[in-house]
Short mmCIF file of C-alpha atoms in Angstrom, two decimals:
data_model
loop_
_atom_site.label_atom_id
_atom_site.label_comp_id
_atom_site.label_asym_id
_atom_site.label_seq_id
_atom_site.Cartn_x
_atom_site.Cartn_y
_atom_site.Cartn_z
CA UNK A 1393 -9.29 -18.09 18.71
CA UNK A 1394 -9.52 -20.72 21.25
CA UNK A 1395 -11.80 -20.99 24.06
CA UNK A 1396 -9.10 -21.45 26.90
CA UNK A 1397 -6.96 -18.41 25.33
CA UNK A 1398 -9.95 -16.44 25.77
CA UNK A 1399 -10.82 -17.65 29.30
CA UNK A 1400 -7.40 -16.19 30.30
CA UNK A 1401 -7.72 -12.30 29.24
CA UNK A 1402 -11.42 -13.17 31.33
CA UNK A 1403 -9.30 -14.72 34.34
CA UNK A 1404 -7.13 -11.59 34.31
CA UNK A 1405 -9.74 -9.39 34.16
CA UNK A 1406 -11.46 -11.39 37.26
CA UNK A 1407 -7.60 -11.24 39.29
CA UNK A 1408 -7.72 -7.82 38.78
CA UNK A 1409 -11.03 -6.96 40.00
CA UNK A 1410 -9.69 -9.37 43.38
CA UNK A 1411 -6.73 -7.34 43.43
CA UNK A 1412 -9.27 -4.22 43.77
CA UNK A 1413 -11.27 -5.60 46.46
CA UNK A 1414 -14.18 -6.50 44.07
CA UNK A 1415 -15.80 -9.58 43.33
CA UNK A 1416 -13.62 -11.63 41.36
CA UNK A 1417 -15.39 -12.24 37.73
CA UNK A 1418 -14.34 -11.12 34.81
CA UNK A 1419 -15.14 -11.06 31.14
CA UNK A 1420 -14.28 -10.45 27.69
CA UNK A 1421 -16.23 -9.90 23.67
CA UNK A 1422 -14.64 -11.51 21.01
CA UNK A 1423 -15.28 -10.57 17.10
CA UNK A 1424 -15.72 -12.83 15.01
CA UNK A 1425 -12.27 -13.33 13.67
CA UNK A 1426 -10.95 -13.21 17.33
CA UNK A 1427 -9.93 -10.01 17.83
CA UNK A 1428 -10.97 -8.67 21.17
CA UNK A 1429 -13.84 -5.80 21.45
CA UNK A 1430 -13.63 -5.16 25.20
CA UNK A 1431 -13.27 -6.65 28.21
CA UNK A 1432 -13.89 -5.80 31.83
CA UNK A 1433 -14.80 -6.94 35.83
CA UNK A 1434 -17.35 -6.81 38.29
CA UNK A 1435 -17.42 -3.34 39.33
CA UNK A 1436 -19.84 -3.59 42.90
CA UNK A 1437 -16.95 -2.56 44.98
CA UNK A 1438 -15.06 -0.69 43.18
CA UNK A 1439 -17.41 2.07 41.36
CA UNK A 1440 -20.76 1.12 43.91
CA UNK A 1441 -22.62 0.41 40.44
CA UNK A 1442 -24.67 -2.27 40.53
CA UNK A 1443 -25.40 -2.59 37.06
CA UNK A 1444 -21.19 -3.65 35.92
CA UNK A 1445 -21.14 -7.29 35.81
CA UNK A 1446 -17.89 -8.62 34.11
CA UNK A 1447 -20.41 -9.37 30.84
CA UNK A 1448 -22.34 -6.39 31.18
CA UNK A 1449 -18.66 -4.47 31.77
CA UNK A 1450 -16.88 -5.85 28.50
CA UNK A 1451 -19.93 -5.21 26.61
CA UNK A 1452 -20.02 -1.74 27.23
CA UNK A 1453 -15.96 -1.53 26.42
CA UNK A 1454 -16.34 -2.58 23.49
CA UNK A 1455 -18.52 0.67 22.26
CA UNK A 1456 -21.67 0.77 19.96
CA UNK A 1457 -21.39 -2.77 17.11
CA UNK A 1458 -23.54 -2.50 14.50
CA UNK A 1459 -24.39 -6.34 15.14
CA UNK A 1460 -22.68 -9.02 17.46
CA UNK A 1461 -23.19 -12.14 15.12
CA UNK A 1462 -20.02 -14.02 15.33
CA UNK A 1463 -18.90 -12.91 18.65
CA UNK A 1464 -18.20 -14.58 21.70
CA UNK A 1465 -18.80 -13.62 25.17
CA UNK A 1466 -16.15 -14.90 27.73
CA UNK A 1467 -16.82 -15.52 31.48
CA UNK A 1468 -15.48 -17.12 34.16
CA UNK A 1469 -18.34 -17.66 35.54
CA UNK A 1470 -21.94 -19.04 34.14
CA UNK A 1471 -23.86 -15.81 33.15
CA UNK A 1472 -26.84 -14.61 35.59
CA UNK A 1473 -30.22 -13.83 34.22
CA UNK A 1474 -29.32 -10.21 33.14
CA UNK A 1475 -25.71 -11.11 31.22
CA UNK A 1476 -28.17 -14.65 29.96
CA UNK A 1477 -30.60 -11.70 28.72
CA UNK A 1478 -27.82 -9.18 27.35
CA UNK A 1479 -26.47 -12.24 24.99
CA UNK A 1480 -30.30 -13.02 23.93
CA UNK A 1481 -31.08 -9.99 22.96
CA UNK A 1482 -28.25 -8.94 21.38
CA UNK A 1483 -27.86 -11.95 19.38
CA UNK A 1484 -24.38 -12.74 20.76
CA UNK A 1485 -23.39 -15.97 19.04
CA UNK A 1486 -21.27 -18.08 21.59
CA UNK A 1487 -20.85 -17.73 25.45
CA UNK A 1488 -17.42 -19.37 26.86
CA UNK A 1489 -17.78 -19.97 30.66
CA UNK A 1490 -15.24 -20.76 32.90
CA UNK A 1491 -17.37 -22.39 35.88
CA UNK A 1492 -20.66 -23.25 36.52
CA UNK A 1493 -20.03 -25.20 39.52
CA UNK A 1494 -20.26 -21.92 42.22
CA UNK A 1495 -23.47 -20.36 40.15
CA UNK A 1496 -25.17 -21.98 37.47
CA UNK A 1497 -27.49 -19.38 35.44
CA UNK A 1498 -28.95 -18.97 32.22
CA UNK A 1499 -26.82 -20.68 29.89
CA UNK A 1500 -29.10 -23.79 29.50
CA UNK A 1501 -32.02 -21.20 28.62
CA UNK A 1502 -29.61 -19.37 25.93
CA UNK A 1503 -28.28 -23.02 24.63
CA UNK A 1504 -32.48 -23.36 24.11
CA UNK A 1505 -31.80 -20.31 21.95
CA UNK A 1506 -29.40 -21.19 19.95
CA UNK A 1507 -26.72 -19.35 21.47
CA UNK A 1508 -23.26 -22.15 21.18
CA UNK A 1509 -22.46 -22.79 24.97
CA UNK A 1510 -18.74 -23.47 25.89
CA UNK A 1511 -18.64 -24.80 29.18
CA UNK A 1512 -14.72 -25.35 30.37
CA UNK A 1513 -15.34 -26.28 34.03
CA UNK A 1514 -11.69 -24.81 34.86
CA UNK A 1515 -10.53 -25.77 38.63
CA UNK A 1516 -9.38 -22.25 38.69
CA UNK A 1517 -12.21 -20.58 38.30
CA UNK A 1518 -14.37 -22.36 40.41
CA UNK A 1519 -11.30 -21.79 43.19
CA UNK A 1520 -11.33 -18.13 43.03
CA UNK A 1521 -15.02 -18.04 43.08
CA UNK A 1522 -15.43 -20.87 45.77
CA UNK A 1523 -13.28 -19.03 47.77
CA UNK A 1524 -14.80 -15.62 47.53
CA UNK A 1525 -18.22 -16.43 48.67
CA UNK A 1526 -16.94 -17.72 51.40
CA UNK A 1527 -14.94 -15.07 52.66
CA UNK A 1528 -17.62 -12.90 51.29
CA UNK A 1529 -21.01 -13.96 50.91
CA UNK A 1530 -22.94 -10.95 51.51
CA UNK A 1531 -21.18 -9.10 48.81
CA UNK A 1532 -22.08 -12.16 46.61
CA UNK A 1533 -25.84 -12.90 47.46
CA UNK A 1534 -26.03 -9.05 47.25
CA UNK A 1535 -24.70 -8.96 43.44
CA UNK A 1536 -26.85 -11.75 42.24
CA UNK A 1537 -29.85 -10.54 43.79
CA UNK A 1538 -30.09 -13.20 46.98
CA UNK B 421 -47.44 5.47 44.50
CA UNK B 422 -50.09 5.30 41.40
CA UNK B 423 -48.70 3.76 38.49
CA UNK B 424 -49.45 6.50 35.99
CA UNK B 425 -47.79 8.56 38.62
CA UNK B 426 -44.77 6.65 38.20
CA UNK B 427 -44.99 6.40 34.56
CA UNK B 428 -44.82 10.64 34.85
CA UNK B 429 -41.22 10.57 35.87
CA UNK B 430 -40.04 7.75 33.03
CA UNK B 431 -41.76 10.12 30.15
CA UNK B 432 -40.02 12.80 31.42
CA UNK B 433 -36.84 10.71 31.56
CA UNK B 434 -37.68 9.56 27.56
CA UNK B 435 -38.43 13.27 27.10
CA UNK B 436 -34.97 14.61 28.07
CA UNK B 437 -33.38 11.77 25.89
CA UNK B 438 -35.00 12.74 22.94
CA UNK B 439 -33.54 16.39 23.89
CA UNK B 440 -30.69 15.11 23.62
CA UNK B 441 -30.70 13.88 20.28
CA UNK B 442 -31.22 9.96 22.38
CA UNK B 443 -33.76 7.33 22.36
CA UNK B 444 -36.43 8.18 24.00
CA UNK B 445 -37.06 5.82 26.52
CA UNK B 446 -36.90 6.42 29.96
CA UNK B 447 -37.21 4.19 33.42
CA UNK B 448 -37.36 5.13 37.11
CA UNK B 449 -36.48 2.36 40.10
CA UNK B 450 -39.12 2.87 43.37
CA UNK B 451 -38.74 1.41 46.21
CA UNK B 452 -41.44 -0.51 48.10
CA UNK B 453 -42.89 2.90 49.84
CA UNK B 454 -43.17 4.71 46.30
CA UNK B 455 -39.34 6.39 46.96
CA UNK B 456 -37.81 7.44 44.03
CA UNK B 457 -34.52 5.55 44.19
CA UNK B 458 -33.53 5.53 41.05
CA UNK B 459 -34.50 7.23 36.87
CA UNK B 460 -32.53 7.52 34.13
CA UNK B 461 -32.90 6.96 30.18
CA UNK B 462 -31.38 5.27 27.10
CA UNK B 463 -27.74 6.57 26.96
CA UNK B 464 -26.72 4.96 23.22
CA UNK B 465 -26.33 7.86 21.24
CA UNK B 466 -25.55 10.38 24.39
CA UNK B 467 -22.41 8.24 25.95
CA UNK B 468 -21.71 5.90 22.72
CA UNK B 469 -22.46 3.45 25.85
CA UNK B 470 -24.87 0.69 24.37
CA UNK B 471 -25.02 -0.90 28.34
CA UNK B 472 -27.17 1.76 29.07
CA UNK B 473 -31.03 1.22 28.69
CA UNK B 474 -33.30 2.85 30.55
CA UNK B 475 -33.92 0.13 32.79
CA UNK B 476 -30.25 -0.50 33.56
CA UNK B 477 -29.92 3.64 33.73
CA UNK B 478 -31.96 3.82 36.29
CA UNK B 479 -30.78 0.35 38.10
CA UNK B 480 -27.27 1.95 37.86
CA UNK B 481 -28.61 5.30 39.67
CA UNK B 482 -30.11 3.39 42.08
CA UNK B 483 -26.72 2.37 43.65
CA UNK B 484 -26.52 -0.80 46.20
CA UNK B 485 -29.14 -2.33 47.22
CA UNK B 486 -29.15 -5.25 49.50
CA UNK B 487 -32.86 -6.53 48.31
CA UNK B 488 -35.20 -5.05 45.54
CA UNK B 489 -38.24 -7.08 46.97
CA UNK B 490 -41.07 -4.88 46.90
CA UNK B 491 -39.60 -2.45 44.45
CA UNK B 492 -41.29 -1.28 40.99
CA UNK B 493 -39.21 -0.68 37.62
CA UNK B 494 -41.32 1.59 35.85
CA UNK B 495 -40.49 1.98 32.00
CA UNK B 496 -42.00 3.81 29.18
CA UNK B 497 -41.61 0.61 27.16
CA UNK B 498 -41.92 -3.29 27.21
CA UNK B 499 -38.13 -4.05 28.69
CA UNK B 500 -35.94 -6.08 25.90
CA UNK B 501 -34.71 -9.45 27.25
CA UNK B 502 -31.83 -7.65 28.85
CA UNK B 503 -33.46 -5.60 31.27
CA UNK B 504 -36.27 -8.15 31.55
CA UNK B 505 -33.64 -10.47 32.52
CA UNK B 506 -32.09 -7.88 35.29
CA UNK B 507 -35.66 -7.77 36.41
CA UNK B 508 -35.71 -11.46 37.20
CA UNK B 509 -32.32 -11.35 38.59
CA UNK B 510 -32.65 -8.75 41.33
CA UNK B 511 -35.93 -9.64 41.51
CA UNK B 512 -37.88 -6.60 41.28
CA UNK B 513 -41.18 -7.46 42.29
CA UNK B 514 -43.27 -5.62 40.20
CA UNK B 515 -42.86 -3.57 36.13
CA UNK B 516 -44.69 -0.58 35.29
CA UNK B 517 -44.61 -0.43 31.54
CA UNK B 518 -45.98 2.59 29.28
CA UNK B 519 -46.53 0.48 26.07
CA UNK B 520 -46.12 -2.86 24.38
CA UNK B 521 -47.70 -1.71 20.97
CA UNK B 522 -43.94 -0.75 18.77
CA UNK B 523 -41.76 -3.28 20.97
CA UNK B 524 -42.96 -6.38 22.76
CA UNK B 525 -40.22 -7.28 25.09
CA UNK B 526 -40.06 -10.50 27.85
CA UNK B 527 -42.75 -9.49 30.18
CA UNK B 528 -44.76 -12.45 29.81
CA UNK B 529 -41.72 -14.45 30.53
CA UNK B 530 -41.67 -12.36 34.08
CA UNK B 531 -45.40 -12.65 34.72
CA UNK B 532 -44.73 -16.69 34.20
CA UNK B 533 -41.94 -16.11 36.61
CA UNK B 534 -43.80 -14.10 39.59
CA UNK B 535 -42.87 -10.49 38.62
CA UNK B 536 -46.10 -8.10 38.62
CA UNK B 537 -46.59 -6.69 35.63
CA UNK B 538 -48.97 -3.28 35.24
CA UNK B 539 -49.31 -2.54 31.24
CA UNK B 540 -50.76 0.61 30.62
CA UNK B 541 -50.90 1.25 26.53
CA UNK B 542 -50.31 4.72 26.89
CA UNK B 543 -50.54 6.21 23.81
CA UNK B 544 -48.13 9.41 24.60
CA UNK B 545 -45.31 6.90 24.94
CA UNK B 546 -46.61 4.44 21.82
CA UNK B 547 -46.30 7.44 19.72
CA UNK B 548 -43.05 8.92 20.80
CA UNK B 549 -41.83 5.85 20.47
CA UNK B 550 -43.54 5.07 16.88
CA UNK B 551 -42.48 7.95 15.75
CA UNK B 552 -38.75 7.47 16.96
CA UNK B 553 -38.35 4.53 14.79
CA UNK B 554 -39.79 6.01 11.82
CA UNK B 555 -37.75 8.52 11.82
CA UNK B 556 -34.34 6.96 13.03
CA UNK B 557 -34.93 3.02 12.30
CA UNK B 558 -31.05 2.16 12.40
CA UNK B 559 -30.74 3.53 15.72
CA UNK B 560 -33.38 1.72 17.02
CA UNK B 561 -32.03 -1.55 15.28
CA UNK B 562 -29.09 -1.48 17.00
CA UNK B 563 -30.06 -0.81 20.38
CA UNK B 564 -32.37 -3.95 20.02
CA UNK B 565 -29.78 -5.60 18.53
CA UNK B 566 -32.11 -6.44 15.22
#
């Protein structure tokens, strides 16, 4: 499947999380032959659990995998240090990312890895983010640890 | 708080896992005056949820928090480069681990990056957890993602 087809179920996943009131990421796991796994937001706002970043959120929606060789994690936005650690140690094969304009994290560390980085640099994206933290940047230094 | 104090409430947290027919590893979040804020274990097996480590279990009990400077993530063992990676993150300032000996996670790469690190090769939680794998080495394959 291509990149930019998978970027959008992650862009609808970040719109809805905006639509909640959350902070607007979102993210998706792709198998290996495409097919989706799971997909998911940010859930700060919403659920007041810390621990439900978009990546983190479409990993766990896609249940217990045996192995994630093949797959692809899709974000809109570059992966902080704990997503960047979820795709090292699970051996995720590819990470899409939307923008890395707004927050750049660990992608250059999992490229060192050999994890197959995808960086789109989509205007959209980086609006919706852009435009967040500045409307909200307490809620955003407080989900990335600032 | 002592650290073998705080080590206490993650082998009881490992403990109840294993009850449960889990992995037994377990994790407690304190805060800078040695309040509990957060414990919880591995949740694999229990909620078919492979998001939930220890570490993250007890992050996600923890609820908001605007800063986690000063705060201690104790965990019965070396923390996989997922939850070393939400270490770094949030920056926790300090990891209390039980043992190293069956799984040697990224807590040198936190030391190199400023996070405290108290290793305490206790041999309750080496052999609960040497034992674990022996006896269920699939499981623990796939919640390392090996």
């Amino acid at each position: 499947m291509d990149a930019h087809r998978m970027l959008a179920t992650a862009v609808d996943e970040a719109r809805a999380g905006l639509a909640e009131g959350g902070i607007p990421i979102g993210a998706a796991l792709y198998g290996p032959g495409g097919e989706l796994l799971g997909r998911g937001h940010n859930r700060r706002v919403q659920d007041g659990d810390p621990s439900l970043h978009a990546e983190t959120a479409a990993f766990r929606a896609a249940g217990r995998q045996r192995t994630y060789k093949g797959t692809t994690m899709v974000t809109t936005l570059s992966p902080c240090w704990y997503c960047s650690g979820l795709v090292r140690q699970f051996g995720i094969s590819r990470v899409v990312i939307g923008e890395a304009r707004t927050f750049h994290g660990g992608h250059d560390w999992l490229a060192e890895h050999g994890v197959e980085i995808v960086l789109l640099d989509d205007p959209e994206c980086a609006a919706m983010m852009a435009d967040f933290i500045e409307k909200h940047p307490d809620l955003w230094n407080e989900d990335i640890g600032a």
